Amino acid sequence: MARPGSRSSGRYRYLPFLSAVLSALLAGAGCSGKQPPGYQGYVEGEFVHVSSSEAGRLVRLSVTRGQRVRADTPLFALESINEAAAQRQARQRLSAAEAQLKDLRTGKRPQELDVVRAQLAQAIAEEKKSAADLVRDEAQYKAGGISNARLDETRARAESNAARARELSSQLDVAGLSARDEQIKAQVANAAAARAALEQAEWTLNQKAVAASGAGLVFDTMYREGEWVRAGSPVVRLLPPENIKVRFFVPETLLGTLAIGKDVVLHCDGRPAGIPAKVTYISTESEYTPPIIYSNETRSKLVYMIEARPSADEALELHPGQPVEVKLR
């Protein structure tokens, strides 16, 4: 029997520990054989940079970082004094052009027509009187009661009154007509140009107040109220849930088993259950192990980048830069 403190007794003292380690390794090997392999990845967001096509001073920032907004939620507003004045001016020009077009189409006013009718009635009365005078003077001339000059004067007055009556009758007919076709066409074009100018002014004014095109997270705000914003410069960075994706890398030997639409499961800290997702992109170019995901096992192997997207509801729990583990189904 070995004495205490001998070499053989020390060897036997470590047997329980080695047995426990061996049991743990065998158990781990048994579990790893049943579970699908996991691949390290990270969350990435495709941001929407919301800006205005017009420049101006930022007078109202309606959202804050970290706020979730719905579609049509007001985001920010720029100073719009000049644009509002231009819109009013364009609206007044359109009203003037349409009124002038209406006037050309309707002819003279009823009061103006009444004046022409009265003048025509007076001219007809004078025509009748001068015609009667001509008949009387012709009889007097034949009887030798008046001279030839007197008869010529009466005849000229009768012809003049008849011509005046015809003139006023024609004026009355013309007064009831609209303007000439070419004038109306020209005014129609002027009214259309004024309407287009109004639409442009309204569009420019609407660009000074910007709302969210869809639901999402306000990831960041780039300006403060009172600052000058250049045209096209982003003011708010939105992250819609459908724009959240996961990038992970798989070895070349596994590439043939993947296809667009394949189901995967995402695992992250703080959530026991996995998040379902679908493969949406498979890189066509190989690369070495990316420096962001470093491991001794894969540093010398070629890998392919894969992108997967969860549903919009599930994506709300993921954040850009967050590490995840992806398991294939």
mmCIF file of C-alpha atoms in Angstrom:
data_model
loop_
_atom_site.group_PDB
_atom_site.id
_atom_site.type_symbol
_atom_site.label_atom_id
_atom_site.label_comp_id
_atom_site.label_asym_id
_atom_site.label_seq_id
_atom_site.Cartn_x
_atom_site.Cartn_y
_atom_site.Cartn_z
ATOM 1 C CA MET A 1 0.000 0.000 0.000
ATOM 2 C CA ALA A 2 1.390 3.423 -0.886
ATOM 3 C CA ARG A 3 2.592 5.599 1.944
ATOM 4 C CA PRO A 4 1.167 9.035 2.471
ATOM 5 C CA GLY A 5 3.094 11.631 0.534
ATOM 6 C CA SER A 6 4.352 9.126 -2.048
ATOM 7 C CA ARG A 7 4.157 9.809 -5.824
ATOM 8 C CA SER A 8 1.489 7.159 -6.391
ATOM 9 C CA SER A 9 -0.821 8.664 -3.781
ATOM 10 C CA GLY A 10 -0.616 12.101 -5.528
ATOM 11 C CA ARG A 11 -1.566 10.484 -8.817
ATOM 12 C CA TYR A 12 -4.654 8.912 -7.292
ATOM 13 C CA ARG A 13 -5.622 12.190 -5.629
ATOM 14 C CA TYR A 14 -6.216 13.861 -9.094
ATOM 15 C CA LEU A 15 -8.298 11.023 -10.514
ATOM 16 C CA PRO A 16 -11.695 12.455 -9.383
ATOM 17 C CA PHE A 17 -10.875 15.852 -10.956
ATOM 18 C CA LEU A 18 -9.799 14.327 -14.276
ATOM 19 C CA SER A 19 -12.899 12.176 -14.297
ATOM 20 C CA ALA A 20 -15.123 15.220 -13.833
ATOM 21 C CA VAL A 21 -13.372 17.151 -16.641
ATOM 22 C CA LEU A 22 -13.644 14.178 -18.990
ATOM 23 C CA SER A 23 -17.346 13.817 -18.209
ATOM 24 C CA ALA A 24 -17.924 17.523 -18.964
ATOM 25 C CA LEU A 25 -16.089 17.306 -22.285
ATOM 26 C CA LEU A 26 -18.068 14.256 -23.320
ATOM 27 C CA ALA A 27 -21.322 15.934 -22.367
ATOM 28 C CA GLY A 28 -20.362 19.059 -24.312
ATOM 29 C CA ALA A 29 -19.423 17.003 -27.320
ATOM 30 C CA GLY A 30 -22.733 15.203 -27.172
ATOM 31 C CA CYS A 31 -24.701 18.496 -27.025
ATOM 32 C CA SER A 32 -22.694 20.151 -29.823
ATOM 33 C CA GLY A 33 -23.475 17.284 -32.097
ATOM 34 C CA LYS A 34 -27.206 17.894 -31.765
ATOM 35 C CA GLN A 35 -27.240 21.697 -32.004
ATOM 36 C CA PRO A 36 -26.747 23.461 -35.371
ATOM 37 C CA PRO A 37 -23.518 25.448 -35.662
ATOM 38 C CA GLY A 38 -23.650 29.136 -34.769
ATOM 39 C CA TYR A 39 -21.955 31.976 -36.626
ATOM 40 C CA GLN A 40 -21.035 35.295 -35.144
ATOM 41 C CA GLY A 41 -22.529 38.430 -36.671
ATOM 42 C CA TYR A 42 -23.631 41.946 -35.891
ATOM 43 C CA VAL A 43 -26.660 44.161 -36.414
ATOM 44 C CA GLU A 44 -26.515 46.880 -39.028
ATOM 45 C CA GLY A 45 -29.022 49.616 -39.913
ATOM 46 C CA GLU A 46 -29.746 51.291 -43.228
ATOM 47 C CA PHE A 47 -30.500 54.832 -42.125
ATOM 48 C CA VAL A 48 -32.869 57.256 -43.826
ATOM 49 C CA HIS A 49 -31.383 60.762 -43.879
ATOM 50 C CA VAL A 50 -34.349 63.146 -43.851
ATOM 51 C CA SER A 51 -33.644 66.571 -45.350
ATOM 52 C CA SER A 52 -35.323 69.441 -47.156
ATOM 53 C CA SER A 53 -34.661 70.486 -50.724
ATOM 54 C CA GLU A 54 -34.721 74.109 -49.562
ATOM 55 C CA ALA A 55 -32.346 75.975 -47.289
ATOM 56 C CA GLY A 56 -33.430 77.907 -44.223
ATOM 57 C CA ARG A 57 -33.132 78.493 -40.505
ATOM 58 C CA LEU A 58 -34.380 75.627 -38.330
ATOM 59 C CA VAL A 59 -37.308 77.055 -36.358
ATOM 60 C CA ARG A 60 -38.796 73.842 -34.973
ATOM 61 C CA LEU A 61 -37.347 70.395 -34.226
ATOM 62 C CA SER A 62 -40.302 68.226 -33.249
ATOM 63 C CA VAL A 63 -38.488 64.982 -32.324
ATOM 64 C CA THR A 64 -35.647 63.854 -30.085
ATOM 65 C CA ARG A 65 -33.080 61.086 -30.318
ATOM 66 C CA GLY A 66 -34.405 57.690 -29.320
ATOM 67 C CA GLN A 67 -38.013 58.612 -30.072
ATOM 68 C CA ARG A 68 -40.121 56.241 -32.138
ATOM 69 C CA VAL A 69 -42.358 57.967 -34.659
ATOM 70 C CA ARG A 70 -45.171 56.914 -36.918
ATOM 71 C CA ALA A 71 -45.713 57.770 -40.563
ATOM 72 C CA ASP A 72 -46.612 61.449 -41.198
ATOM 73 C CA THR A 73 -45.256 62.527 -37.800
ATOM 74 C CA PRO A 74 -43.838 66.093 -38.113
ATOM 75 C CA LEU A 75 -40.050 66.018 -37.818
ATOM 76 C CA PHE A 76 -38.846 69.587 -38.322
ATOM 77 C CA ALA A 77 -39.729 72.925 -39.918
ATOM 78 C CA LEU A 78 -37.600 75.624 -41.539
ATOM 79 C CA GLU A 79 -38.307 79.343 -41.759
ATOM 80 C CA SER A 80 -40.840 79.924 -44.551
ATOM 81 C CA ILE A 81 -41.714 83.652 -44.645
ATOM 82 C CA ASN A 82 -40.516 84.193 -48.218
ATOM 83 C CA GLU A 83 -42.098 80.979 -49.480
ATOM 84 C CA ALA A 84 -45.468 81.843 -47.926
ATOM 85 C CA ALA A 85 -45.371 85.301 -49.545
ATOM 86 C CA ALA A 86 -44.522 83.748 -52.916
ATOM 87 C CA GLN A 87 -47.474 81.390 -52.549
ATOM 88 C CA ARG A 88 -49.887 84.296 -51.875
ATOM 89 C CA GLN A 89 -48.520 86.217 -54.842
ATOM 90 C CA ALA A 90 -48.945 83.226 -57.150
ATOM 91 C CA ARG A 91 -52.508 82.701 -55.917
ATOM 92 C CA GLN A 92 -53.427 86.345 -56.654
ATOM 93 C CA ARG A 93 -51.944 86.133 -60.149
ATOM 94 C CA LEU A 94 -53.982 83.030 -60.857
ATOM 95 C CA SER A 95 -57.176 84.740 -59.683
ATOM 96 C CA ALA A 96 -56.485 87.724 -61.976
ATOM 97 C CA ALA A 97 -55.785 85.505 -64.989
ATOM 98 C CA GLU A 98 -58.950 83.435 -64.448
ATOM 99 C CA ALA A 99 -61.083 86.563 -64.033
ATOM 100 C CA GLN A 100 -59.735 88.027 -67.259
ATOM 101 C CA LEU A 101 -60.437 84.770 -69.074
ATOM 102 C CA LYS A 102 -64.000 84.764 -67.780
ATOM 103 C CA ASP A 103 -64.455 88.340 -68.959
ATOM 104 C CA LEU A 104 -63.254 87.461 -72.459
ATOM 105 C CA ARG A 105 -65.674 84.563 -72.674
ATOM 106 C CA THR A 106 -68.773 86.424 -71.488
ATOM 107 C CA GLY A 107 -68.603 89.578 -73.679
ATOM 108 C CA LYS A 108 -69.877 92.961 -72.466
ATOM 109 C CA ARG A 109 -71.759 93.449 -69.222
ATOM 110 C CA PRO A 110 -75.589 93.750 -69.224
ATOM 111 C CA GLN A 111 -75.381 97.465 -68.392
ATOM 112 C CA GLU A 112 -73.163 98.108 -71.408
ATOM 113 C CA LEU A 113 -75.626 96.219 -73.608
ATOM 114 C CA ASP A 114 -78.472 98.393 -72.290
ATOM 115 C CA VAL A 115 -76.565 101.530 -73.338
ATOM 116 C CA VAL A 116 -76.084 100.212 -76.878
ATOM 117 C CA ARG A 117 -79.769 99.252 -77.107
ATOM 118 C CA ALA A 118 -80.828 102.758 -76.075
ATOM 119 C CA GLN A 119 -78.534 104.322 -78.652
ATOM 120 C CA LEU A 120 -79.920 101.980 -81.307
ATOM 121 C CA ALA A 121 -83.516 102.911 -80.440
ATOM 122 C CA GLN A 122 -82.646 106.602 -80.758
ATOM 123 C CA ALA A 123 -80.930 106.021 -84.092
ATOM 124 C CA ILE A 124 -83.950 104.083 -85.424
ATOM 125 C CA ALA A 125 -86.256 106.920 -84.411
ATOM 126 C CA GLU A 126 -84.079 109.479 -86.181
ATOM 127 C CA GLU A 127 -83.904 107.210 -89.223
ATOM 128 C CA LYS A 128 -87.689 107.059 -89.426
ATOM 129 C CA LYS A 129 -88.011 110.823 -89.019
ATOM 130 C CA SER A 130 -85.412 111.575 -91.681
ATOM 131 C CA ALA A 131 -87.057 109.058 -94.050
ATOM 132 C CA ALA A 132 -90.400 110.856 -93.608
ATOM 133 C CA ASP A 133 -88.701 114.222 -94.205
ATOM 134 C CA LEU A 134 -87.175 112.887 -97.416
ATOM 135 C CA VAL A 135 -90.562 111.759 -98.723
ATOM 136 C CA ARG A 136 -92.072 115.155 -97.942
ATOM 137 C CA ASP A 137 -89.196 117.145 -99.530
ATOM 138 C CA GLU A 138 -89.265 115.048 -102.678
ATOM 139 C CA ALA A 139 -92.939 115.951 -103.085
ATOM 140 C CA GLN A 140 -92.181 119.594 -102.400
ATOM 141 C CA TYR A 141 -89.327 119.536 -104.932
ATOM 142 C CA LYS A 142 -91.586 118.156 -107.631
ATOM 143 C CA ALA A 143 -94.076 120.895 -106.883
ATOM 144 C CA GLY A 144 -91.309 123.496 -107.074
ATOM 145 C CA GLY A 145 -91.610 124.395 -103.416
ATOM 146 C CA ILE A 146 -87.939 123.730 -102.454
ATOM 147 C CA SER A 147 -84.608 123.865 -104.182
ATOM 148 C CA ASN A 148 -82.496 120.968 -105.319
ATOM 149 C CA ALA A 149 -79.904 121.742 -102.653
ATOM 150 C CA ARG A 150 -82.537 121.440 -99.927
ATOM 151 C CA LEU A 151 -83.567 118.028 -101.296
ATOM 152 C CA ASP A 152 -79.954 116.822 -101.383
ATOM 153 C CA GLU A 153 -79.480 117.860 -97.768
ATOM 154 C CA THR A 154 -82.574 115.971 -96.644
ATOM 155 C CA ARG A 155 -81.534 112.872 -98.608
ATOM 156 C CA ALA A 156 -78.014 112.934 -97.073
ATOM 157 C CA ARG A 157 -79.445 113.237 -93.557
ATOM 158 C CA ALA A 158 -81.739 110.277 -94.155
ATOM 159 C CA GLU A 159 -78.882 108.127 -95.439
ATOM 160 C CA SER A 160 -76.683 109.113 -92.474
ATOM 161 C CA ASN A 161 -79.358 108.216 -89.929
ATOM 162 C CA ALA A 162 -79.976 104.858 -91.643
ATOM 163 C CA ALA A 163 -76.226 104.080 -91.560
ATOM 164 C CA ARG A 164 -76.044 105.017 -87.868
ATOM 165 C CA ALA A 165 -78.897 102.650 -87.064
ATOM 166 C CA ARG A 166 -77.157 99.810 -88.918
ATOM 167 C CA GLU A 167 -73.887 100.558 -87.082
ATOM 168 C CA LEU A 168 -75.497 100.406 -83.654
ATOM 169 C CA SER A 169 -77.353 97.239 -84.567
ATOM 170 C CA SER A 170 -74.043 95.600 -85.491
ATOM 171 C CA GLN A 171 -72.427 96.851 -82.273
ATOM 172 C CA LEU A 172 -75.219 95.257 -80.275
ATOM 173 C CA ASP A 173 -74.649 91.933 -82.016
ATOM 174 C CA VAL A 174 -70.896 92.079 -81.397
ATOM 175 C CA ALA A 175 -71.332 93.118 -77.748
ATOM 176 C CA GLY A 176 -73.169 89.881 -77.060
ATOM 177 C CA LEU A 177 -70.288 87.797 -78.409
ATOM 178 C CA SER A 178 -67.180 86.626 -76.526
ATOM 179 C CA ALA A 179 -63.660 87.635 -77.501
ATOM 180 C CA ARG A 180 -61.943 86.185 -80.531
ATOM 181 C CA ASP A 181 -60.728 82.588 -80.326
ATOM 182 C CA GLU A 182 -57.068 83.539 -80.453
ATOM 183 C CA GLN A 183 -57.455 85.968 -77.565
ATOM 184 C CA ILE A 184 -59.196 83.328 -75.496
ATOM 185 C CA LYS A 185 -56.488 80.762 -76.284
ATOM 186 C CA ALA A 186 -53.797 83.213 -75.224
ATOM 187 C CA GLN A 187 -55.555 83.923 -71.947
ATOM 188 C CA VAL A 188 -56.107 80.212 -71.306
ATOM 189 C CA ALA A 189 -52.340 79.753 -71.614
ATOM 190 C CA ASN A 190 -51.738 82.642 -69.207
ATOM 191 C CA ALA A 191 -54.105 81.094 -66.667
ATOM 192 C CA ALA A 192 -52.374 77.698 -66.992
ATOM 193 C CA ALA A 193 -48.969 79.312 -66.437
ATOM 194 C CA ALA A 194 -50.278 81.086 -63.348
ATOM 195 C CA ARG A 195 -51.700 77.806 -62.019
ATOM 196 C CA ALA A 196 -48.347 76.056 -62.539
ATOM 197 C CA ALA A 197 -46.557 78.893 -60.734
ATOM 198 C CA LEU A 198 -48.945 78.479 -57.803
ATOM 199 C CA GLU A 199 -48.305 74.726 -57.650
ATOM 200 C CA GLN A 200 -44.564 75.348 -57.651
ATOM 201 C CA ALA A 201 -44.878 77.921 -54.871
ATOM 202 C CA GLU A 202 -46.999 75.544 -52.784
ATOM 203 C CA TRP A 203 -44.508 72.705 -53.312
ATOM 204 C CA THR A 204 -41.627 74.922 -52.215
ATOM 205 C CA LEU A 205 -43.563 75.989 -49.129
ATOM 206 C CA ASN A 206 -44.349 72.367 -48.253
ATOM 207 C CA GLN A 207 -40.639 71.525 -48.376
ATOM 208 C CA LYS A 208 -40.095 73.775 -45.363
ATOM 209 C CA ALA A 209 -42.089 71.441 -43.084
ATOM 210 C CA VAL A 210 -40.979 67.795 -43.292
ATOM 211 C CA ALA A 211 -42.770 64.755 -41.856
ATOM 212 C CA ALA A 212 -41.737 61.118 -41.554
ATOM 213 C CA SER A 213 -42.477 59.037 -44.637
ATOM 214 C CA GLY A 214 -42.804 55.911 -42.498
ATOM 215 C CA ALA A 215 -42.508 54.595 -38.967
ATOM 216 C CA GLY A 216 -39.077 54.328 -37.419
ATOM 217 C CA LEU A 217 -36.625 55.247 -34.687
ATOM 218 C CA VAL A 218 -35.116 58.738 -34.507
ATOM 219 C CA PHE A 219 -31.508 57.600 -34.370
ATOM 220 C CA ASP A 220 -29.979 61.065 -34.349
ATOM 221 C CA THR A 221 -30.683 64.770 -34.950
ATOM 222 C CA MET A 222 -28.035 66.757 -36.776
ATOM 223 C CA TYR A 223 -29.053 70.389 -36.055
ATOM 224 C CA ARG A 224 -30.420 72.492 -33.222
ATOM 225 C CA GLU A 225 -33.182 75.076 -33.453
ATOM 226 C CA GLY A 226 -31.884 78.413 -34.707
ATOM 227 C CA GLU A 227 -29.129 76.948 -36.863
ATOM 228 C CA TRP A 228 -28.954 77.460 -40.619
ATOM 229 C CA VAL A 229 -29.607 74.314 -42.628
ATOM 230 C CA ARG A 230 -28.281 74.013 -46.147
ATOM 231 C CA ALA A 231 -30.453 72.585 -48.900
ATOM 232 C CA GLY A 232 -30.258 68.793 -48.924
ATOM 233 C CA SER A 233 -28.432 68.598 -45.594
ATOM 234 C CA PRO A 234 -29.885 65.843 -43.340
ATOM 235 C CA VAL A 235 -31.613 67.125 -40.215
ATOM 236 C CA VAL A 236 -32.915 63.812 -38.819
ATOM 237 C CA ARG A 237 -31.583 60.258 -39.188
ATOM 238 C CA LEU A 238 -34.379 57.708 -39.104
ATOM 239 C CA LEU A 239 -34.024 53.955 -38.768
ATOM 240 C CA PRO A 240 -37.154 52.156 -40.004
ATOM 241 C CA PRO A 241 -37.519 48.667 -38.499
ATOM 242 C CA GLU A 242 -37.582 47.083 -41.949
ATOM 243 C CA ASN A 243 -34.117 48.565 -42.590
ATOM 244 C CA ILE A 244 -32.495 46.596 -39.756
ATOM 245 C CA LYS A 245 -30.427 43.625 -40.912
ATOM 246 C CA VAL A 246 -27.836 41.200 -39.565
ATOM 247 C CA ARG A 247 -24.516 40.486 -41.224
ATOM 248 C CA PHE A 248 -22.684 37.255 -40.518
ATOM 249 C CA PHE A 249 -19.992 35.209 -42.206
ATOM 250 C CA VAL A 250 -20.002 31.533 -43.134
ATOM 251 C CA PRO A 251 -17.168 29.348 -44.428
ATOM 252 C CA GLU A 252 -16.912 28.533 -48.087
ATOM 253 C CA THR A 253 -17.864 24.900 -47.497
ATOM 254 C CA LEU A 254 -21.295 25.955 -46.231
ATOM 255 C CA LEU A 255 -22.094 28.350 -49.064
ATOM 256 C CA GLY A 256 -23.870 25.730 -51.190
ATOM 257 C CA THR A 257 -26.478 25.108 -48.489
ATOM 258 C CA LEU A 258 -27.624 28.725 -48.366
ATOM 259 C CA ALA A 259 -30.167 30.428 -50.618
ATOM 260 C CA ILE A 260 -32.194 33.626 -50.608
ATOM 261 C CA GLY A 261 -35.176 33.162 -48.328
ATOM 262 C CA LYS A 262 -33.578 30.524 -46.087
ATOM 263 C CA ASP A 263 -34.707 30.705 -42.476
ATOM 264 C CA VAL A 264 -32.179 31.483 -39.748
ATOM 265 C CA VAL A 265 -32.464 32.206 -36.030
ATOM 266 C CA LEU A 266 -30.778 35.148 -34.310
ATOM 267 C CA HIS A 267 -29.634 34.909 -30.694
ATOM 268 C CA CYS A 268 -28.613 37.929 -28.661
ATOM 269 C CA ASP A 269 -28.008 38.784 -25.028
ATOM 270 C CA GLY A 270 -31.038 39.576 -22.927
ATOM 271 C CA ARG A 271 -33.488 37.493 -24.941
ATOM 272 C CA PRO A 272 -33.814 33.773 -24.236
ATOM 273 C CA ALA A 273 -35.851 33.006 -27.338
ATOM 274 C CA GLY A 274 -34.378 33.336 -30.788
ATOM 275 C CA ILE A 275 -35.472 35.883 -33.390
ATOM 276 C CA PRO A 276 -36.489 34.385 -36.746
ATOM 277 C CA ALA A 277 -35.045 35.963 -39.876
ATOM 278 C CA LYS A 278 -34.595 35.214 -43.564
ATOM 279 C CA VAL A 279 -31.504 35.385 -45.726
ATOM 280 C CA THR A 280 -31.823 38.341 -48.105
ATOM 281 C CA TYR A 281 -28.328 38.620 -49.579
ATOM 282 C CA ILE A 282 -25.390 36.294 -50.255
ATOM 283 C CA SER A 283 -22.096 37.871 -51.216
ATOM 284 C CA THR A 284 -20.613 36.734 -54.512
ATOM 285 C CA GLU A 285 -17.044 37.515 -53.432
ATOM 286 C CA SER A 286 -15.008 35.698 -50.837
ATOM 287 C CA GLU A 287 -12.942 37.451 -48.219
ATOM 288 C CA TYR A 288 -10.687 36.614 -45.343
ATOM 289 C CA THR A 289 -12.007 36.497 -41.825
ATOM 290 C CA PRO A 290 -13.221 40.051 -41.188
ATOM 291 C CA PRO A 291 -11.267 41.948 -38.528
ATOM 292 C CA ILE A 292 -14.473 42.789 -36.621
ATOM 293 C CA ILE A 293 -15.110 39.104 -35.885
ATOM 294 C CA TYR A 294 -11.725 37.703 -34.974
ATOM 295 C CA SER A 295 -11.142 34.093 -33.981
ATOM 296 C CA ASN A 296 -8.156 31.773 -34.179
ATOM 297 C CA GLU A 297 -10.225 29.031 -35.797
ATOM 298 C CA THR A 298 -11.269 31.012 -38.890
ATOM 299 C CA ARG A 299 -8.596 33.633 -39.366
ATOM 300 C CA SER A 300 -6.947 31.803 -42.254
ATOM 301 C CA LYS A 301 -10.106 30.622 -44.006
ATOM 302 C CA LEU A 302 -12.142 32.253 -46.719
ATOM 303 C CA VAL A 303 -15.638 33.291 -45.691
ATOM 304 C CA TYR A 304 -18.673 34.811 -47.400
ATOM 305 C CA MET A 305 -20.801 37.593 -46.033
ATOM 306 C CA ILE A 306 -24.498 36.833 -45.594
ATOM 307 C CA GLU A 307 -27.285 39.279 -44.759
ATOM 308 C CA ALA A 308 -30.529 38.300 -43.058
ATOM 309 C CA ARG A 309 -33.510 40.421 -42.096
ATOM 310 C CA PRO A 310 -36.006 39.783 -39.308
ATOM 311 C CA SER A 311 -39.589 40.938 -39.482
ATOM 312 C CA ALA A 312 -40.296 44.588 -38.699
ATOM 313 C CA ASP A 313 -41.859 43.684 -35.336
ATOM 314 C CA GLU A 314 -38.930 41.522 -34.257
ATOM 315 C CA ALA A 315 -36.377 44.050 -35.500
ATOM 316 C CA LEU A 316 -37.494 46.564 -32.887
ATOM 317 C CA GLU A 317 -35.463 44.661 -30.290
ATOM 318 C CA LEU A 318 -32.192 44.883 -32.255
ATOM 319 C CA HIS A 319 -29.751 47.779 -32.313
ATOM 320 C CA PRO A 320 -27.001 48.658 -34.834
ATOM 321 C CA GLY A 321 -23.623 47.308 -33.733
ATOM 322 C CA GLN A 322 -25.127 44.703 -31.428
ATOM 323 C CA PRO A 323 -23.352 41.306 -31.644
ATOM 324 C CA VAL A 324 -25.554 38.317 -32.408
ATOM 325 C CA GLU A 325 -25.157 34.626 -33.031
ATOM 326 C CA VAL A 326 -26.844 33.224 -36.126
ATOM 327 C CA LYS A 327 -27.926 29.624 -36.365
ATOM 328 C CA LEU A 328 -29.111 27.994 -39.568
ATOM 329 C CA ARG A 329 -32.277 25.991 -39.702
#
